[in-house]
Structure formats: structure tokens, C-alpha cells
Amino acid sequence: ATSADDTPTPGYLYTEIAQSTFADLNACQQLADYLIKKLEKDNPHVKLKCLKIIKHVCEQGKPEFKRAIQRKAEVVKACLQYRGTPDPLKGDAPNKAVREEADLAVKAVF
């Protein structure tokens, strides 16, 4: 779901990931830690996918996930100013998409 290519994450995975937060007591913290670690990578495709997952799980998942992300919110907020290397074909579009999705994710987290 967070691969480095530009293929979109299948929609059903968002629901499965959100439902997984209800399965185990530690699932929320483990998922939050994993996504925050992936957000720290300097790849716009990975960042975009992670932000979409964070937004969806905050809206559909267990409330503990939202609290876990709020504790590490500086990483999500840093994506609001993300300026990656421009793509040779798409220019700044992937970076702009990260900034726009970061705005939606921050609104979902808070």
C-alpha cells in the first residue's frame, strides 16, 4: 500500500487497514509508527500514499490511531511544506499532491 511507484493504492485496502486497527490492542500504535517512519522517506509517491492512509484511518479507524498520529503530528505537518525533486515528466505535480494531501490529513487528524 505504500510502495515507491506511482500506481494508486487499491481502494479496498484503505478499508482493510482501517479495520485492522480494531483487531489488536497494539495495532493502532504499530500502524502509526510504520506510517510515520514511511513518511520520513524522501519519495513523493510514498508520502502521498501514507498521507491518504492516515486520513482514511483517522476517519474510519479506531480513535486510538488518531491519538497516536497526533503525538507525532510534526512529521505530518512537515509534509505541508514538502519540496521534493521535480519529476522529469510531471514537474512539481507529485510534490504539490503531497502538500494538498497533507492538508487533508492534518484536518482529519485534528
Backbone as CSV, one residue per row, in Angstrom:
resi,resn,N_x,N_y,N_z,CA_x,CA_y,CA_z,C_x,C_y,C_z
1,ALA,0.820,-1.202,0.000,0.000,0.000,0.000,0.859,1.259,0.000
2,THR,2.121,1.149,0.409,2.983,2.335,0.450,4.223,2.153,-0.417
3,SER,4.062,1.493,-1.552,5.206,1.253,-2.429,5.690,2.556,-3.063
4,ALA,6.906,2.544,-3.565,7.532,3.750,-4.095,7.134,4.063,-5.532
5,ASP,6.260,3.267,-6.146,5.850,3.566,-7.521,4.611,4.469,-7.513
6,ASP,4.214,4.913,-8.712,3.099,5.853,-8.787,1.742,5.177,-9.030
7,THR,1.690,3.845,-8.908,0.394,3.175,-9.053,-0.441,3.439,-7.801
8,PRO,-1.713,3.757,-7.980,-2.545,4.079,-6.819,-2.813,2.854,-5.943
9,THR,-3.003,3.100,-4.669,-3.352,2.038,-3.727,-4.795,1.630,-3.981
10,PRO,-5.080,0.333,-4.096,-6.464,-0.105,-4.301,-7.371,0.367,-3.169
11,GLY,-8.566,0.799,-3.511,-9.490,1.372,-2.535,-9.863,0.448,-1.394
12,TYR,-9.993,-0.852,-1.688,-10.390,-1.780,-0.629,-9.337,-1.875,0.476
13,LEU,-8.072,-1.586,0.145,-7.020,-1.669,1.156,-7.191,-0.614,2.242
14,TYR,-7.703,0.569,1.877,-7.931,1.603,2.883,-8.889,1.091,3.959
15,THR,-9.962,0.432,3.533,-10.941,-0.099,4.472,-10.333,-1.216,5.311
16,GLU,-9.565,-2.099,4.680,-8.940,-3.195,5.420,-7.941,-2.673,6.450
17,ILE,-7.181,-1.651,6.072,-6.207,-1.082,7.007,-6.933,-0.427,8.177
18,ALA,-8.015,0.303,7.891,-8.790,0.937,8.960,-9.390,-0.119,9.887
19,GLN,-9.900,-1.205,9.332,-10.494,-2.258,10.154,-9.443,-2.990,10.981
20,SER,-8.216,-3.036,10.487,-7.156,-3.728,11.227,-6.854,-3.044,12.553
21,THR,-7.190,-1.760,12.682,-6.923,-1.062,13.943,-7.823,-1.569,15.065
22,PHE,-8.933,-2.212,14.716,-9.832,-2.754,15.729,-9.436,-4.167,16.162
23,ALA,-8.508,-4.799,15.448,-8.183,-6.206,15.664,-7.329,-6.457,16.905
24,ASP,-6.414,-5.566,17.203,-5.429,-5.823,18.250,-5.217,-4.555,19.068
25,LEU,-4.834,-4.707,20.317,-4.594,-3.550,21.175,-3.413,-2.713,20.691
26,ASN,-2.400,-3.366,20.162,-1.196,-2.656,19.720,-1.245,-2.253,18.253
27,ALA,-2.300,-2.632,17.545,-2.360,-2.388,16.097,-2.306,-0.905,15.767
28,CYS,-2.998,-0.081,16.531,-3.021,1.361,16.248,-1.621,1.960,16.336
29,GLN,-0.919,1.665,17.424,0.415,2.222,17.615,1.391,1.682,16.576
30,GLN,1.301,0.392,16.266,2.193,-0.190,15.266,1.967,0.419,13.893
31,LEU,0.701,0.598,13.510,0.383,1.199,12.213,0.852,2.643,12.161
32,ALA,0.601,3.392,13.234,1.032,4.794,13.281,2.550,4.901,13.175
33,ASP,3.269,4.069,13.916,4.738,4.096,13.857,5.242,3.758,12.456
34,TYR,4.630,2.753,11.834,5.032,2.344,10.491,4.811,3.485,9.483
35,LEU,3.628,4.093,9.537,3.317,5.156,8.573,4.181,6.388,8.799
36,ILE,4.453,6.735,10.044,5.328,7.880,10.334,6.732,7.606,9.817
37,LYS,7.215,6.375,10.009,8.546,6.011,9.506,8.594,6.124,7.982
38,LYS,7.527,5.681,7.314,7.470,5.778,5.847,7.368,7.232,5.388
39,LEU,6.676,8.071,6.163,6.543,9.489,5.800,7.885,10.206,5.813
40,GLU,8.821,9.707,6.586,10.125,10.352,6.683,10.991,10.089,5.460
41,LYS,10.587,9.172,4.587,11.331,8.908,3.350,11.111,10.063,2.374
42,ASP,12.094,10.294,1.518,12.009,11.417,0.589,11.524,10.948,-0.784
43,ASN,10.332,10.382,-0.821,9.728,9.941,-2.074,8.286,10.441,-2.090
44,PRO,7.921,11.276,-3.069,6.567,11.847,-3.063,5.463,10.802,-3.175
45,HIS,5.729,9.683,-3.874,4.696,8.649,-4.022,4.424,7.959,-2.678
46,VAL,5.490,7.672,-1.936,5.339,7.042,-0.621,4.624,7.997,0.333
47,LYS,5.058,9.265,0.326,4.432,10.256,1.205,2.941,10.399,0.901
48,LEU,2.587,10.475,-0.372,1.194,10.648,-0.765,0.349,9.462,-0.296
49,LYS,0.852,8.269,-0.519,0.102,7.068,-0.118,-0.057,6.998,1.401
50,CYS,0.998,7.310,2.135,0.917,7.288,3.599,-0.080,8.325,4.114
51,LEU,-0.059,9.503,3.536,-0.981,10.557,3.966,-2.432,10.170,3.693
52,LYS,-2.673,9.534,2.549,-4.031,9.076,2.244,-4.489,8.015,3.242
53,ILE,-3.586,7.108,3.595,-3.924,6.072,4.569,-4.195,6.703,5.935
54,ILE,-3.342,7.644,6.348,-3.547,8.318,7.633,-4.898,9.008,7.664
55,LYS,-5.228,9.722,6.589,-6.515,10.420,6.536,-7.672,9.438,6.654
56,HIS,-7.616,8.369,5.893,-8.723,7.406,5.878,-8.861,6.692,7.224
57,VAL,-7.744,6.280,7.814,-7.812,5.554,9.082,-8.255,6.494,10.217
58,CYS,-7.860,7.754,10.161,-8.341,8.707,11.175,-9.860,8.854,11.097
59,GLU,-10.400,8.801,9.895,-11.847,8.961,9.718,-12.603,7.665,9.986
60,GLN,-12.026,6.503,9.654,-12.751,5.236,9.712,-12.253,4.274,10.788
61,GLY,-11.049,4.487,11.289,-10.447,3.519,12.206,-10.735,3.824,13.664
62,LYS,-10.015,3.155,14.513,-10.152,3.286,15.957,-9.610,4.655,16.399
63,PRO,-10.241,5.319,17.362,-9.775,6.640,17.815,-8.345,6.652,18.359
64,GLU,-7.872,5.526,18.868,-6.503,5.472,19.385,-5.474,5.734,18.284
65,PHE,-5.803,5.379,17.050,-4.888,5.654,15.930,-4.720,7.160,15.760
66,LYS,-5.820,7.883,15.815,-5.772,9.342,15.669,-4.905,9.951,16.771
67,ARG,-5.057,9.461,17.998,-4.247,9.969,19.108,-2.763,9.640,18.905
68,ALA,-2.481,8.452,18.383,-1.084,8.069,18.127,-0.457,8.973,17.068
69,ILE,-1.219,9.316,16.046,-0.715,10.220,14.999,-0.565,11.640,15.545
70,GLN,-1.480,12.063,16.397,-1.389,13.405,16.977,-0.098,13.585,17.766
71,ARG,0.373,12.510,18.409,1.623,12.596,19.171,2.828,12.796,18.253
72,LYS,2.728,12.400,16.994,3.827,12.547,16.021,3.432,13.509,14.901
73,ALA,2.573,14.446,15.206,1.984,15.316,14.184,3.002,16.169,13.433
74,GLU,4.154,16.428,14.034,5.133,17.285,13.362,5.598,16.678,12.043
75,VAL,5.647,15.360,11.952,6.059,14.695,10.702,4.995,14.905,9.623
76,VAL,3.730,14.802,10.011,2.635,15.023,9.054,2.603,16.487,8.642
77,LYS,2.753,17.391,9.602,2.733,18.827,9.295,3.908,19.242,8.415
78,ALA,5.028,18.557,8.552,6.193,18.876,7.723,5.894,18.650,6.246
79,CYS,4.967,17.742,5.957,4.606,17.473,4.558,3.847,18.635,3.925
80,LEU,3.338,19.555,4.744,2.650,20.728,4.206,3.613,21.612,3.413
81,GLN,4.896,21.570,3.741,5.912,22.364,3.037,6.826,21.491,2.190
82,TYR,6.409,20.300,1.851,7.280,19.361,1.135,7.683,19.898,-0.231
83,ARG,8.980,19.909,-0.473,9.541,20.298,-1.772,10.540,19.231,-2.177
84,GLY,10.075,18.270,-2.937,10.965,17.213,-3.403,11.585,17.581,-4.734
85,THR,12.377,16.676,-5.248,12.984,16.857,-6.558,11.890,16.809,-7.619
86,PRO,11.827,17.810,-8.507,10.788,17.785,-9.549,10.938,16.569,-10.462
87,ASP,9.811,15.992,-10.818,9.779,14.844,-11.719,10.107,15.325,-13.134
88,PRO,10.911,14.554,-13.909,11.257,14.996,-15.266,10.036,15.154,-16.179
89,LEU,9.002,14.342,-15.985,7.812,14.424,-16.829,6.683,15.232,-16.194
90,LYS,6.489,15.068,-14.900,5.341,15.690,-14.229,5.687,16.984,-13.519
91,GLY,6.936,17.354,-13.483,7.342,18.590,-12.830,7.094,18.537,-11.326
92,ASP,6.439,19.571,-10.795,6.187,19.674,-9.360,4.859,19.033,-8.951
93,ALA,4.127,18.442,-9.893,2.794,17.888,-9.601,2.802,16.852,-8.477
94,PRO,3.726,15.884,-8.441,3.717,14.934,-7.314,3.955,15.620,-5.966
95,ASN,4.845,16.616,-5.950,5.128,17.337,-4.706,3.923,18.158,-4.266
96,LYS,3.239,18.755,-5.222,2.040,19.533,-4.920,0.936,18.614,-4.384
97,ALA,0.830,17.427,-4.958,-0.168,16.467,-4.485,0.111,16.071,-3.035
98,VAL,1.390,15.933,-2.673,1.759,15.624,-1.283,1.317,16.760,-0.367
99,ARG,1.580,17.997,-0.767,1.194,19.146,0.071,-0.317,19.221,0.239
100,GLU,-1.063,18.983,-0.832,-2.528,19.032,-0.753,-3.074,17.901,0.123
101,GLU,-2.527,16.707,-0.024,-2.982,15.568,0.788,-2.578,15.760,2.248
102,ALA,-1.434,16.392,2.486,-1.014,16.679,3.862,-2.009,17.610,4.534
103,ASP,-2.526,18.571,3.793,-3.535,19.482,4.340,-4.784,18.711,4.754
104,LEU,-5.228,17.793,3.906,-6.411,16.973,4.227,-6.136,16.044,5.416
105,ALA,-4.930,15.495,5.472,-4.582,14.589,6.569,-4.518,15.335,7.896
106,VAL,-3.944,16.541,7.893,-3.877,17.332,9.123,-5.283,17.667,9.608
107,LYS,-6.168,18.001,8.696,-7.553,18.289,9.081,-8.241,17.053,9.650
108,ALA,-7.924,15.869,9.123,-8.523,14.632,9.644,-7.947,14.274,11.014
109,VAL,-6.674,14.562,11.220,-6.029,14.235,12.493,-6.514,15.160,13.604
110,PHE,-6.722,16.418,13.283,-7.162,17.390,14.286,-8.539,17.827,13.959
